[in-house]
XYZ file of C-alpha atoms in Angstrom:
638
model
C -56.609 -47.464 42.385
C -53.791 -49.694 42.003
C -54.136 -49.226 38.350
C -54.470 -45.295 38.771
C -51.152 -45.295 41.070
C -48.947 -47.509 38.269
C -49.683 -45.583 35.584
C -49.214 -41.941 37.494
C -45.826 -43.672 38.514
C -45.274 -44.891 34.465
C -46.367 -41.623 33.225
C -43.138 -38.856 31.898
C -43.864 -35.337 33.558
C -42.868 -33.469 30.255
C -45.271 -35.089 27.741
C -47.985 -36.636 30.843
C -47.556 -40.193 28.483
C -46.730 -43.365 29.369
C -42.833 -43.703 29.271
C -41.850 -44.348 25.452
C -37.538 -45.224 25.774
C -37.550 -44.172 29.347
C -33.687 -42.835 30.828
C -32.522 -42.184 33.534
C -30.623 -38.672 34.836
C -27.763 -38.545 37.718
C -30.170 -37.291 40.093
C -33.020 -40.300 39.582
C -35.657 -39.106 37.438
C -36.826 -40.455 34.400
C -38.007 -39.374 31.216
C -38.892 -40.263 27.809
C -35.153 -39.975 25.936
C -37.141 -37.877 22.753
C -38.649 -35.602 25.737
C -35.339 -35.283 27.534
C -33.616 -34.222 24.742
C -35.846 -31.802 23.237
C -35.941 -30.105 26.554
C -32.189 -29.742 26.587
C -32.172 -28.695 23.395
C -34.294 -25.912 23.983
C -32.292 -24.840 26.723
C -29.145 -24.571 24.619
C -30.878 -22.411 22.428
C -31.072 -20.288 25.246
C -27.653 -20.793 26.690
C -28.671 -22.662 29.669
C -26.859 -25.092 31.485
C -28.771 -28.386 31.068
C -31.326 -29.476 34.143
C -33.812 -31.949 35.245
C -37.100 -30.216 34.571
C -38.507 -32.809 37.548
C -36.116 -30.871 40.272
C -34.377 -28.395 38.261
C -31.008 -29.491 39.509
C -28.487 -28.269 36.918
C -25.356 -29.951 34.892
C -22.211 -28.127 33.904
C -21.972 -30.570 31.262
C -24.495 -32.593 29.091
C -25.066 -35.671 31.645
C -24.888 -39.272 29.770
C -28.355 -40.805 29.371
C -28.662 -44.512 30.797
C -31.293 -45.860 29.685
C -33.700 -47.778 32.198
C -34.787 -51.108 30.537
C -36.899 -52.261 33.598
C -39.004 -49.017 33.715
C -38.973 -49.908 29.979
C -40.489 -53.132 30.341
C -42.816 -52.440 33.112
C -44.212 -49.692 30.392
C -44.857 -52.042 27.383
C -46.311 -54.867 30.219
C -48.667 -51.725 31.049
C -49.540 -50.977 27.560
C -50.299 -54.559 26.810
C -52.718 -55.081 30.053
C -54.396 -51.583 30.111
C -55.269 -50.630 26.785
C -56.528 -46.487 26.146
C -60.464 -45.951 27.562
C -60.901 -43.206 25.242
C -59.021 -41.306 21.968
C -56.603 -38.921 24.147
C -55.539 -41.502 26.887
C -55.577 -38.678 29.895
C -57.127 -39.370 32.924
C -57.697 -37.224 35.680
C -55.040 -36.810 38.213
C -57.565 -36.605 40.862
C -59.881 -39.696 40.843
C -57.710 -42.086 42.777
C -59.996 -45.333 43.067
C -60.482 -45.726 39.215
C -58.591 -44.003 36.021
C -61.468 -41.400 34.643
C -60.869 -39.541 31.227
C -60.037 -36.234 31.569
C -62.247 -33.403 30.450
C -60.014 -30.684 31.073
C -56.652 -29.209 31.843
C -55.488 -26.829 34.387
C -52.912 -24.553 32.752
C -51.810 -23.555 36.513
C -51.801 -26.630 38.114
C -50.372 -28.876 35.038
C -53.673 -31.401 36.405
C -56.240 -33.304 34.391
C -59.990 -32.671 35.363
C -62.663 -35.121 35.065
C -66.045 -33.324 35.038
C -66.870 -34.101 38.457
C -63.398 -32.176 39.489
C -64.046 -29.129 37.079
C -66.855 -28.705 38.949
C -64.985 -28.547 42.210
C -61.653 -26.928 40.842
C -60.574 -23.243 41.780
C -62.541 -20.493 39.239
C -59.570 -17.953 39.628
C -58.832 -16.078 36.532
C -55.292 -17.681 36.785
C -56.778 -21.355 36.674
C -56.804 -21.452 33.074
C -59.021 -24.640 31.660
C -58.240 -26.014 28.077
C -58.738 -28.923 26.693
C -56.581 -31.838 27.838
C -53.392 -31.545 25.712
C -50.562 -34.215 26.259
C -47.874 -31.883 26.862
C -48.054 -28.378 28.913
C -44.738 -27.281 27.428
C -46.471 -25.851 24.408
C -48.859 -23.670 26.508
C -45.597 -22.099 28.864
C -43.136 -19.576 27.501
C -39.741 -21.157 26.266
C -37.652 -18.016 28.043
C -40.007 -16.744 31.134
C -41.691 -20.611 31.782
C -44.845 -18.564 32.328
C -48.695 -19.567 30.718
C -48.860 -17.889 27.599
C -51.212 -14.994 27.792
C -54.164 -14.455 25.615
C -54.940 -11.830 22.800
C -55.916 -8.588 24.227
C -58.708 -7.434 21.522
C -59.141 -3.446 21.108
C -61.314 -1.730 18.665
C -59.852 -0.680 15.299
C -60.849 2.943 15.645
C -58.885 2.731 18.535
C -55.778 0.438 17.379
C -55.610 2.869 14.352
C -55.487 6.061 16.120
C -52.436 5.084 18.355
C -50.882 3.614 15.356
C -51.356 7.246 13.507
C -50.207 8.983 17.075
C -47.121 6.489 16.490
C -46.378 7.710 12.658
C -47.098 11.677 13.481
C -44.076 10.758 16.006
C -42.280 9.037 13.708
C -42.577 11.942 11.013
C -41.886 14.991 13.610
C -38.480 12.898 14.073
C -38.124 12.731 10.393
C -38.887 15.860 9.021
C -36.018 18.107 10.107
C -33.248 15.051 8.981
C -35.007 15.397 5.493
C -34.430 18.800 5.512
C -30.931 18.458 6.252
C -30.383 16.164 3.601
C -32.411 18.270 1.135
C -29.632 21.030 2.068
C -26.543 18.789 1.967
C -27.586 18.006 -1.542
C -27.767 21.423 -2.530
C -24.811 22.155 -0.864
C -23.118 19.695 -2.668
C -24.821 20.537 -6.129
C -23.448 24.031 -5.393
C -20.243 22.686 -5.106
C -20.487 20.280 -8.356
C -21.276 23.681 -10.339
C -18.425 25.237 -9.158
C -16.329 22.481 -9.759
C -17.392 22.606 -12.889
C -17.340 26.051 -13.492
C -13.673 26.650 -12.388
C -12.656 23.210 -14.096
C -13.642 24.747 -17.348
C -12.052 27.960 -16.303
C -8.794 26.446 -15.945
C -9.133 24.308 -18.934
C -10.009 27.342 -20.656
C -6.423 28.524 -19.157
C -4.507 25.393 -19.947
C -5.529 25.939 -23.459
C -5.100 29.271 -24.114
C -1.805 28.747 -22.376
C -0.468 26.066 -24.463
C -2.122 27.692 -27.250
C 0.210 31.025 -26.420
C 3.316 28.339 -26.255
C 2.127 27.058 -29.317
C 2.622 30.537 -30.789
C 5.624 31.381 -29.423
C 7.290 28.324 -30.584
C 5.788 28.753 -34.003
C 6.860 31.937 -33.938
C 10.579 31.395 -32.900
C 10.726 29.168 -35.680
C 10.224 31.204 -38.396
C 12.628 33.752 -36.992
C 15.067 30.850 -36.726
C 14.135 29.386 -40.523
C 14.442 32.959 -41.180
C 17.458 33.813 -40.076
C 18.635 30.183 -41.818
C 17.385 31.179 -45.295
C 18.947 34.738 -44.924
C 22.419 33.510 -43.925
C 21.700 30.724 -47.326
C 21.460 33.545 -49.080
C 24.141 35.977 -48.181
C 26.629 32.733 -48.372
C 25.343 31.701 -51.719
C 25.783 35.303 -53.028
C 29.625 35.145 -51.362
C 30.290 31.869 -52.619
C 28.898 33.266 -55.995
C 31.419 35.759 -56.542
C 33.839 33.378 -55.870
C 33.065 31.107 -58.044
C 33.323 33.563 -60.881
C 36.507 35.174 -59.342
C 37.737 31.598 -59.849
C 36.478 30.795 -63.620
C 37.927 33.986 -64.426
C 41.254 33.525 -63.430
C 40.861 29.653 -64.732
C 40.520 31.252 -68.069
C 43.385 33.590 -67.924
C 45.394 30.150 -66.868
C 44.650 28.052 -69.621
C 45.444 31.016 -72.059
C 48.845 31.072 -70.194
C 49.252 27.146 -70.511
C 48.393 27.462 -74.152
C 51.496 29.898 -74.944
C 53.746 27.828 -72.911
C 53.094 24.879 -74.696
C 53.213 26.248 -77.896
C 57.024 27.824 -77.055
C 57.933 24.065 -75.567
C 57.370 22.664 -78.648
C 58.848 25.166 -80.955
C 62.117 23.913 -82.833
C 64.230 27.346 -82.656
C 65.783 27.717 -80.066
C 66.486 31.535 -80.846
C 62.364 32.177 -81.301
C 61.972 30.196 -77.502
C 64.615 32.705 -76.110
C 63.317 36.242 -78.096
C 59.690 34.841 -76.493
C 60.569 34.445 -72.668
C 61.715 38.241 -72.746
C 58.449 39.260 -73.822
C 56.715 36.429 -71.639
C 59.068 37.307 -68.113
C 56.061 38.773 -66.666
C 53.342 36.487 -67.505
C 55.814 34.161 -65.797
C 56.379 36.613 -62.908
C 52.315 36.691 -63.044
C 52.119 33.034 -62.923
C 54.322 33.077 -60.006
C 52.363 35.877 -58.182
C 49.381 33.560 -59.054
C 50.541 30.777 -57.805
C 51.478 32.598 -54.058
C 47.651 34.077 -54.370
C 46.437 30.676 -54.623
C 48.022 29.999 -51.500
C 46.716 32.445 -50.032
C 43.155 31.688 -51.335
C 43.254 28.325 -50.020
C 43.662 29.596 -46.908
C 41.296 31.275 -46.502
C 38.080 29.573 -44.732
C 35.345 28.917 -47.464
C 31.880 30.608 -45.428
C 29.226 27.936 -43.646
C 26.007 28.397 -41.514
C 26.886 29.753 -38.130
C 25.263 26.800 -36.115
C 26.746 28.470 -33.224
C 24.577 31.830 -33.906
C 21.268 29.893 -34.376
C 21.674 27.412 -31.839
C 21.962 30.474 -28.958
C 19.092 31.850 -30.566
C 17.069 28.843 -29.779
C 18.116 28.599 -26.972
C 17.771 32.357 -25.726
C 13.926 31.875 -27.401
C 13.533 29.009 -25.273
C 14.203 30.229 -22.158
C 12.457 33.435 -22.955
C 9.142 31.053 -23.685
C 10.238 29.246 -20.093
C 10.302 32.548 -18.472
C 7.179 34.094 -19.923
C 5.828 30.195 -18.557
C 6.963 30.925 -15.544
C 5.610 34.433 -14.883
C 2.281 33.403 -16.007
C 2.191 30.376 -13.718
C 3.370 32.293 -10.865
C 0.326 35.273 -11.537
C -2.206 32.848 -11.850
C -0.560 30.012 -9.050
C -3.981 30.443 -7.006
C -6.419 30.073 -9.516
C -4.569 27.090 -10.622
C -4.435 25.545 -7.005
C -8.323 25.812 -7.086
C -8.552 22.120 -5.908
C -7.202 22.490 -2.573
C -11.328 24.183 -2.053
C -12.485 20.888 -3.103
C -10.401 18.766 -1.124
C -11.487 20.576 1.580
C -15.146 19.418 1.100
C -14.673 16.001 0.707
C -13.604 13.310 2.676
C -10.123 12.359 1.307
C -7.436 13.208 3.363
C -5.008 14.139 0.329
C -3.737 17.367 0.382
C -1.695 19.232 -2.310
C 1.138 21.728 -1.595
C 1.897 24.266 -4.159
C 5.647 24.355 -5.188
C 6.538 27.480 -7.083
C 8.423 27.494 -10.429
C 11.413 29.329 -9.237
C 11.675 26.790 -6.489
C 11.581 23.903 -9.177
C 13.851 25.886 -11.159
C 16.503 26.112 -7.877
C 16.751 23.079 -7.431
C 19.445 20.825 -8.540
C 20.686 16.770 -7.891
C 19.120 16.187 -5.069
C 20.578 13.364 -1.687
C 19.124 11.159 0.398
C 18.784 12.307 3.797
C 18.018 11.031 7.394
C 16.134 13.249 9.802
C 16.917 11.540 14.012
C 15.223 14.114 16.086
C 15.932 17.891 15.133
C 19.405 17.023 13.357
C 19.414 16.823 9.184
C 22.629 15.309 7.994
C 23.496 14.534 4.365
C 24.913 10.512 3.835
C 28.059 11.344 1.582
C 27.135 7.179 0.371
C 24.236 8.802 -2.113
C 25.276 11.941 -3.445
C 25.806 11.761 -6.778
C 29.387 12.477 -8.223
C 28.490 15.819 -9.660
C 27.832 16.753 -5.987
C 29.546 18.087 -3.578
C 28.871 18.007 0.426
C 29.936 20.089 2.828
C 32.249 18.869 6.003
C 29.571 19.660 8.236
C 26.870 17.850 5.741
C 24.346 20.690 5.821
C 25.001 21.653 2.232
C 24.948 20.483 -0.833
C 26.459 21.770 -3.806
C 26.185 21.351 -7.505
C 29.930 20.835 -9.085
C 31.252 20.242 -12.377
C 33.862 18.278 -11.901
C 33.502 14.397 -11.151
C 33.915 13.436 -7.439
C 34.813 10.522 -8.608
C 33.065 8.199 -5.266
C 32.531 4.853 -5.286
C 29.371 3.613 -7.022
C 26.934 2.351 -4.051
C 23.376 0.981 -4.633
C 22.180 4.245 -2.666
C 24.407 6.434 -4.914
C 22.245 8.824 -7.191
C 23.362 8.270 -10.932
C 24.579 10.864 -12.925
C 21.941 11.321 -15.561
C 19.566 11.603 -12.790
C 21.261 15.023 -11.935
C 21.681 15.867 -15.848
C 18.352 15.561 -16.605
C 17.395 17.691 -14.583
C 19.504 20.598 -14.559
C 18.665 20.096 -18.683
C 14.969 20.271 -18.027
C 14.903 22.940 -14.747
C 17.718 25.203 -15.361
C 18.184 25.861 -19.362
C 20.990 28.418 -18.072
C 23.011 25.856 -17.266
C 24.402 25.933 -20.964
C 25.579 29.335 -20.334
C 27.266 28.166 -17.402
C 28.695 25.698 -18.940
C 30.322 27.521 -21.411
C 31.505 30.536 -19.108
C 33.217 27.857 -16.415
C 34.961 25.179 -18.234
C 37.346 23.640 -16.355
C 36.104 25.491 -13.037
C 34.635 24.051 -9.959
C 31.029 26.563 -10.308
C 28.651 25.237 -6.994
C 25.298 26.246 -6.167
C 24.477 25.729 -2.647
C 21.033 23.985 -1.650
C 19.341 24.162 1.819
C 18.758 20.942 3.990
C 15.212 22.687 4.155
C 15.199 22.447 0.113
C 15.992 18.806 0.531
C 13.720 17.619 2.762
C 10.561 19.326 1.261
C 11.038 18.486 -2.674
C 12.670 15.205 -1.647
C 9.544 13.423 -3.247
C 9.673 14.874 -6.696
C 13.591 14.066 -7.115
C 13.351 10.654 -5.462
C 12.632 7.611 -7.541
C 12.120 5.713 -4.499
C 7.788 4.797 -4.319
C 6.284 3.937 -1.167
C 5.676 0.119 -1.482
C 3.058 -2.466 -0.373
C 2.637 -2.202 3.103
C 5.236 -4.577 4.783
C 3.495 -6.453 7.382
C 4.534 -9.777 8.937
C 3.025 -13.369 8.126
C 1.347 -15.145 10.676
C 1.628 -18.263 9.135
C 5.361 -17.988 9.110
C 5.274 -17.128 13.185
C 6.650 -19.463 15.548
C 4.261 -20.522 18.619
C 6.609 -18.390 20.723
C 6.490 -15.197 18.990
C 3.886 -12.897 19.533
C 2.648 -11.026 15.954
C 0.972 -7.128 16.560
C -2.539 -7.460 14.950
C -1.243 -4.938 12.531
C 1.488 -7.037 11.757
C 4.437 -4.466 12.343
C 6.146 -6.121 15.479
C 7.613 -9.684 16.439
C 8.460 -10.650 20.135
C 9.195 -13.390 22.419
C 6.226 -14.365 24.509
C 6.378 -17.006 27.543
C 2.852 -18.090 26.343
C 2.117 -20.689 23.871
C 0.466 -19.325 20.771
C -1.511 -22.162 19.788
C -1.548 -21.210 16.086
C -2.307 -24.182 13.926
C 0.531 -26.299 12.701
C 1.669 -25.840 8.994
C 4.116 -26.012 6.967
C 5.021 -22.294 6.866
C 5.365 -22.485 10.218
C 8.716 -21.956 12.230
C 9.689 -24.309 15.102
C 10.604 -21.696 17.177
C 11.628 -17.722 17.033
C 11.154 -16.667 13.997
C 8.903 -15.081 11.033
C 8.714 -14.055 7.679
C 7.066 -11.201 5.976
C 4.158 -11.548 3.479
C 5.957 -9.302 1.029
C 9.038 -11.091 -1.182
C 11.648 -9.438 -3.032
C 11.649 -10.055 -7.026
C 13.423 -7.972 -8.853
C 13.371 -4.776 -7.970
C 15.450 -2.137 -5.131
C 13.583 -2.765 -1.680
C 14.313 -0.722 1.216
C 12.635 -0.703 5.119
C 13.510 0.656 8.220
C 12.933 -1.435 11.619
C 13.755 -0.707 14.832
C 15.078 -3.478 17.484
C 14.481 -3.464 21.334
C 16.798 -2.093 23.355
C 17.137 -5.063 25.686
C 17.458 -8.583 24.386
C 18.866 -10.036 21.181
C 17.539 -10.126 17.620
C 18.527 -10.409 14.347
C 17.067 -8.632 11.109
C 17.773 -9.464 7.569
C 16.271 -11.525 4.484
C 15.470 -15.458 3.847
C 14.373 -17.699 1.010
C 10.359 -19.185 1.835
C 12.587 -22.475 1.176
C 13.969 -22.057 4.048
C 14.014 -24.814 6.544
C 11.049 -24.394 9.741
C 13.251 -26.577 11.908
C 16.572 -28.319 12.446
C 20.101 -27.668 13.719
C 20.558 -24.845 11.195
C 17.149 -23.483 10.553
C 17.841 -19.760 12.458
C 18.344 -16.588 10.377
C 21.876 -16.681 9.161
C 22.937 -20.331 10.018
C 22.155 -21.602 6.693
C 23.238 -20.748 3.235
C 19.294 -19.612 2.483
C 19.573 -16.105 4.936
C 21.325 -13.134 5.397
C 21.212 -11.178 8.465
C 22.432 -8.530 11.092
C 22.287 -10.138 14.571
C 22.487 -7.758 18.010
C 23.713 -9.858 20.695
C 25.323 -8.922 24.088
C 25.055 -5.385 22.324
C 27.597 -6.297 19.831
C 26.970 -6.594 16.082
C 27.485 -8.991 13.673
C 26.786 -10.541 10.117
C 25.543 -13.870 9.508
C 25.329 -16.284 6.591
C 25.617 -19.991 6.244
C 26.940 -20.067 9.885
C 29.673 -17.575 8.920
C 29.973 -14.851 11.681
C 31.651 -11.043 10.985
C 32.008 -9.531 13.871
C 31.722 -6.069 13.850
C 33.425 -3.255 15.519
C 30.516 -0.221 15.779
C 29.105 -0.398 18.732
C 25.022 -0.282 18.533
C 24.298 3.609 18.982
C 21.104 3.803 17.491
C 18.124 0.978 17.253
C 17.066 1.869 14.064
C 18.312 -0.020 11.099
C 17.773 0.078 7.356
C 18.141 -2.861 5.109
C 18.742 -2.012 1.125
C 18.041 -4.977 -1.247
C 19.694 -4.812 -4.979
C 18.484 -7.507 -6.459
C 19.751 -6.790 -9.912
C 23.328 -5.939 -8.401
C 23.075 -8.909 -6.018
C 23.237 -6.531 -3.031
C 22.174 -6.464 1.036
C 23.275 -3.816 2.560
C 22.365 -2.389 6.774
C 23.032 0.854 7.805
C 22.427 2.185 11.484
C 20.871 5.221 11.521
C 22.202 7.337 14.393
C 22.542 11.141 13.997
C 24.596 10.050 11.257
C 23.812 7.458 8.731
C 26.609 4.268 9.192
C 26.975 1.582 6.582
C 27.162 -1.551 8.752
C 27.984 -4.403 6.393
C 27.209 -5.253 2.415
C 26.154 -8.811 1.095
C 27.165 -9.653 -2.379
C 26.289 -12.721 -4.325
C 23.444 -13.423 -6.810
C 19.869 -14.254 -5.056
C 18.107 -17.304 -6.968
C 14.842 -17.127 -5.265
C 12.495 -14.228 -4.417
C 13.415 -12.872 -0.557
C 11.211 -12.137 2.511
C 12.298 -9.745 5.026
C 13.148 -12.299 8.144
C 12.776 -11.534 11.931
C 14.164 -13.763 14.883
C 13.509 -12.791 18.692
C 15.721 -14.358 21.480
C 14.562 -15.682 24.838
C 15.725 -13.448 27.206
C 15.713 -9.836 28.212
C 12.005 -9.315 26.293
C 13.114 -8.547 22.676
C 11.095 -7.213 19.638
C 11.397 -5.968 16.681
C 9.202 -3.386 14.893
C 8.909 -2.640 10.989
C 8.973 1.454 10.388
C 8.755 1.656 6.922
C 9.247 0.242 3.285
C 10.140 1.400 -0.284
C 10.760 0.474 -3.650
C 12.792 1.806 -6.933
C-alpha cells in the first residue's frame, strides 16, 4: 500500500509515468519538464494563455520552470527499488493494498482497471475502455478537451447517394454561372469581330486617304514641274532671240572697227578727212549704238518666277489641307469608333474628339491657373509673340516682339512658330499682307484650358510621394505618401541613416536634369517650409533644417510672413500669404528655383540661381506648434 501510495504521489498526471526531470509551477504542481512543455506548446498553437493542466490556473506570461531535484531524486531512488512488474508499467489506480497491472483504461475517468475492477466499473456508453495507454492526451481533442469520438460506419449505397444529392446541388448552382460565361464570351467574341471589322474599315480609310494625298501631291507636282519646264522654255526662246539680236549687232561692230582701223593707219591725211564725211553716220550709228547698249543693259535679263511657283505650292497645299480637313470632319465619327470599345472594357481612358478647325484656330498657347471659377492668364509664360489682355482673359497672337523677359515658365518662340507653320498655312498670306502691323487673333480662356495638353510640353511625372525613410520620428507620413505633419506621438520608425533627427522629410523622387514642377499646399495654421535639398544633406546638427545650410533651398511661412532661405541667409518678403497653394519650378539646366503663390492670380515669390551639383529631392519641414502640414498636389516634368 505504501508502495501503491509513493508511486501514485511520483507519478506526472499528463503522461501517468513516473516523474522523468520533474519541475515545479508557481502554483505547486509538478510535472515532467518534456510533458510541461509540450502541453504549453500546444496551447500556443491555439493562442491560449499558458495553465497548469493539474488546476487549470492560468499565466499571462510563460512562468519560469524550477526544477525540483528532491522529487527528482526520490524518483530515480523509486526506480532503483521498484523495478516494472510487467511491459507497460500501469497499475491500477484502484487496488490500494498492492500495485496490480492494469488491464484497462477508462477514457472518462483517466483510471487504470485491473480485471477485478473492469468487472466492477460503470458499463455506460460514455465509460469508454481501451487498452492502458501511458498518456490520455492522445485520446482527448487538442481544441474541445473532449474523448475523441469513434467512426460512424454507413452503407455505401447510402454514403453515395447523399454524396450524388450533394453534386446535383452543386451543379443546379453551377449551371446558370456557366451559362453566363458561355454568353460573356460570345458577347465579347461579338465585340472582337467588330473590332476587327471596323479596324479594317478604317485602315481601309487611312489608306485610301493617304493614298488620295498621295495623288494629290503627285499631282501638284507635275503641274508645278510643269509650269517649271514651260517658263524654261519660254525664257530660253527669249533669251534666244537675244542672243542672236546680240551676235548680229557684234558683227556689224567688228565691220565698223575694221574701217576705223584701217583709216587710223592710213598715211594721207587728205584720204582720212574725204573718209569721215562719208563715215559721219556710221559714227553717228556707233554713237546711237553705244546709248542702245545702255539701254540694253538695263534692262533685266528674264529668270524663273520663284515667287509664282512658290504661291502655287503653297495654294496646292492648303487646298490638299482643306480637302484633309473636310474629309476628316465627314467621316470624324467613324474615325472615333474606339470610344464603343472603350466603353466595353475596363480601362478608364477616354478619348475626346478635337475637330480640325479647332486645331487649325488655335495658336501659341499660355500657361494658366484655374482657383475656383476664375481663369487668369500669368503674363510670366506667354511667349513674346503674344499678347495678353489687361484683364488676362485673352490672348492674342501678335507679330511684333513683346520683347519680356526670358523666364523658365516663358514659352519659346519656335514653340509658337511651329505651330502656326504646321496649323495655319495662311499665315504666309498674312504675313505678307501685314508687315510691319500689329495683326492679333483672339483665343478663348475656354480654348486654353481644353487643348492645353496638346500645346504643353509639360508630361505628368512619376508620382511624387514622400520617403519614409527620410521622416523624422515626429512627423507623421499619409500612407499614400502626399502629406507631412507634426505629431505629439513618437513614431518609432527604425533608426537609419536617411533618417532626420527631427521635422523633416524628403521625397523619393530626385531632380536630374530635367524641368520639375509640383504644387503643394501648406496648413493654414502653423509654420512650414517647402523647397528642395541634396540626400547629402545632414540628418542632425545645429544647421541640419531646410534652408540653414548651403545644401537647401526653401520658402519658409512663419508668423504668416514669408521668406527665403539658404545657407542661413534669410529674404524676407513683403507679399503677405493670400493663398496656401504654392508651386515650386526647378531648372536644372538654367540653375533655377523658382515659388509662385497661386492666388486668383499667379505671384512669383522669389527665384534661386546658382548651379546644382547633386540631384535634388523636394524637402518638407513641419513646426511644433499650431498643427502644421503640408500636402503634395501635383508634379510635372519638361
Amino acid at each position: 500500500m505504501a508502495a501503491a501510495d509513493i508511486r501514485h504521489e511520483l507519478t506526472c498526471s499528463i503522461c501517468q509515468e513516473i516523474y522523468t526531470d520533474p519541475v515545479s509551477l508557481p502554483c505547486g504542481h509538478n510535472f515532467c519538464q518534456v510533458c510541461i512543455e509540450r502541453t504549453w506548446k500546444r496551447q500556443e498553437s491555439l493562442k491560449e494563455d499558458h495553465s497548469c493542466p493539474e488546476c487549470t490556473q492560468s499565466y499571462r506570461r510563460k512562468p519560469e520552470l524550477k526544477r525540483n531535484g528532491c522529487l527528482s531524486n526520490i524518483a530515480k531512488q523509486f526506480f532503483s527499488t521498484h523495478p516494472e512488474q510487467d511491459g507497460t508499467g500501469i497499475f491500477c489506480n484502484y487496488c490500494i493494498h498492492s500495485p496490480v497491472p492494469a488491464t484497462k483504461s477508462c477514457l472518462l475517468c483517466e483510471a487504470f482497471l485491473c480485471d477485478a475492477h473492469v468487472r466492477v466499473h460503470s458499463k455506460s456508453a460514455e465509460h469508454v475502455l481501451t487498452e492502458p495507454t501511458a498518456s490520455f492526451s492522445n485520446r482527448k481533442c487538442s481544441v474541445h478537451n473532449e474523448l475523441l469520438k469513434g467512426h460512424r460506419v454507413e452503407l455505401l449505397n447510402e454514403a453515395s447517394e447523399k454524396k450524388k444529392e450533394k453534386l446535383r446541388n452543386v451543379l443546379v448552382k453551377l449551371s446558370p454561372y456557366r451559362e453566363k460565361t458561355e454568353r460573356g464570351v460570345q458577347r465579347l467574341q461579338e465585340r472582337m469581330r467588330e473590332v476587327a471589322e471596323k479596324a479594317a474599315g478604317e485602315t481601309e480609310k487611312v489608306t485610301a486617304l493617304f493614298r488620295d494625298i498621295k495623288e494629290q501631291l503627285e499631282a501638284l507636282e507635275k503641274r508645278l514641274l510643269s509650269d517649271i519646264s514651260r517658263q524654261k522654255e519660254e525664257l530660253s526662246l527669249q533669251l534666244t532671240n537675244l542672243i542672236q539680236e546680240l551676235e548680229i549687232k557684234k558683227i556689224k561692230l567688228s565691220r565698223k572697227i575694221c574701217q576705223i582701223e584701217e583709216l587710223c593707219n592710213m598715211a594721207d591725211p587728205l584720204t582720212v578727212l574725204q573718209e569721215q564725211e562719208s563715215d559721219g553716220t556710221a559714227f553717228c550709228g556707233a554713237e546711237e549704238t553705244d546709248d542702245e547698249d545702255r539701254e540694253r543693259d538695263d534692262i533685266k535679263v528674264p529668270a524663273v518666277d520663284v515667287d509664282l511657283i512658290s504661291e502655287k505650292l503653297l495654294t496646292g497645299l492648303v487646298g490638299i489641307v482643306t480637302d484633309i480637313n473636310g474629309s476628316i470632319s465627314r467621316h470624324k465619327d467613324e474615325i472615333l469608333y474606339s470610344n464603343d470599345i472603350n466603353t466595353t472594357t475596363e480601362s478608364n481612358d477616354s478619348t475626346y474628339p478635337i475637330s480640325c478647325n479647332q486645331v487649325t484656330e488655335l495658336t501659341p498657347s499660355i500657361l494658366c491657373r484655374q482657383e475656383a471659377t476664375v481663369l487668369a492668364l500669368d503674363i510670366n509664360t506667354a511667349a513674346n509673340n503674344v499678347s495678353v489682355s489687361e484683364d488676362r482673359k485673352t490672348a492674342i497672337y501678335s507679330l511684333r516682339d513683346r520683347c519680356r523677359p526670358q523666364t523658365p515658365e516663358r514659352f519659346k518662340y519656335y514653340q509658337a512658330l511651329s505651330l502656326i507653320s504646321s496649323l495655319k498655312p495662311y499665315s504666309n498670306d498674312i504675313n505678307r499682307t501685314t508687315e510691319g502691323k500689329d495683326s492679333t487673333y483672339p483665343i478663348s480662356c475656354n480654348q486654353v484650358t481644353e487643348f492645353m495638353p496638346s500645346l504643353l510640353c509639360w508630361q505628368e511625372a512619376t508620382d511624387l510621394v514622400l520617403d519614409i525613410n527620410t521622416a523624422a520620428n515626429n512627423v507623421s507620413v499619409s500612407e499614400d505618401g502626399k502629406t507631412v505633419s507634426y505629431s505629439l506621438t513618437d513614431q518609432c520608425r527604425p533608426p537609419g541613416p536617411e533618417r532626420f533627427n527631427y521635422y523633416q522629410a524628403l521625397s523619393k523622387e530626385s531632380f536630374h536634369s530635367r524641368q520639375y514642377y509640383w504644387e503643394v499646399e501648406g496648413s493654414k495654421k502653423g509654420d512650414w517650409r517647402v523647397g528642395v535639398a541634396y540626400p547629402s544633406i545632414e540628418r542632425d546638427g545645429v544647421t541640419f533644417h531646410l534652408g540653414d545650410n548651403c545644401k537647401s533651398w526653401c520658402l519658409c511661412k512663419e508668423n504668416n510672413d514669408y521668406s527665403m532661405r539658404h545657407d542661413r541667409k534669410v529674404i524676407s518678403l513683403p507679399h503677405v500669404p493670400s493663398c496656401r497653394r504654392i508651386r515650386i519650378l526647378l531648372d536644372n539646366e538654367a540653375g533655377r528655383l523658382s515659388f509662385y503663390e497661386l492666388s486668383e492670380s499667379i505671384r512669383h515669390l522669389h527665384t534661386f540661381t546658382g548651379k546644382f551639383t547633386e540631384p535634388l529631392h523636394a524637402a518638407f519641414w513641419v513646426g511644433r506648434f499650431g498643427e502644421p502640414s503640408v500636402t503634395i498636389i501635383s508634379s510635372l516634368f519638361n
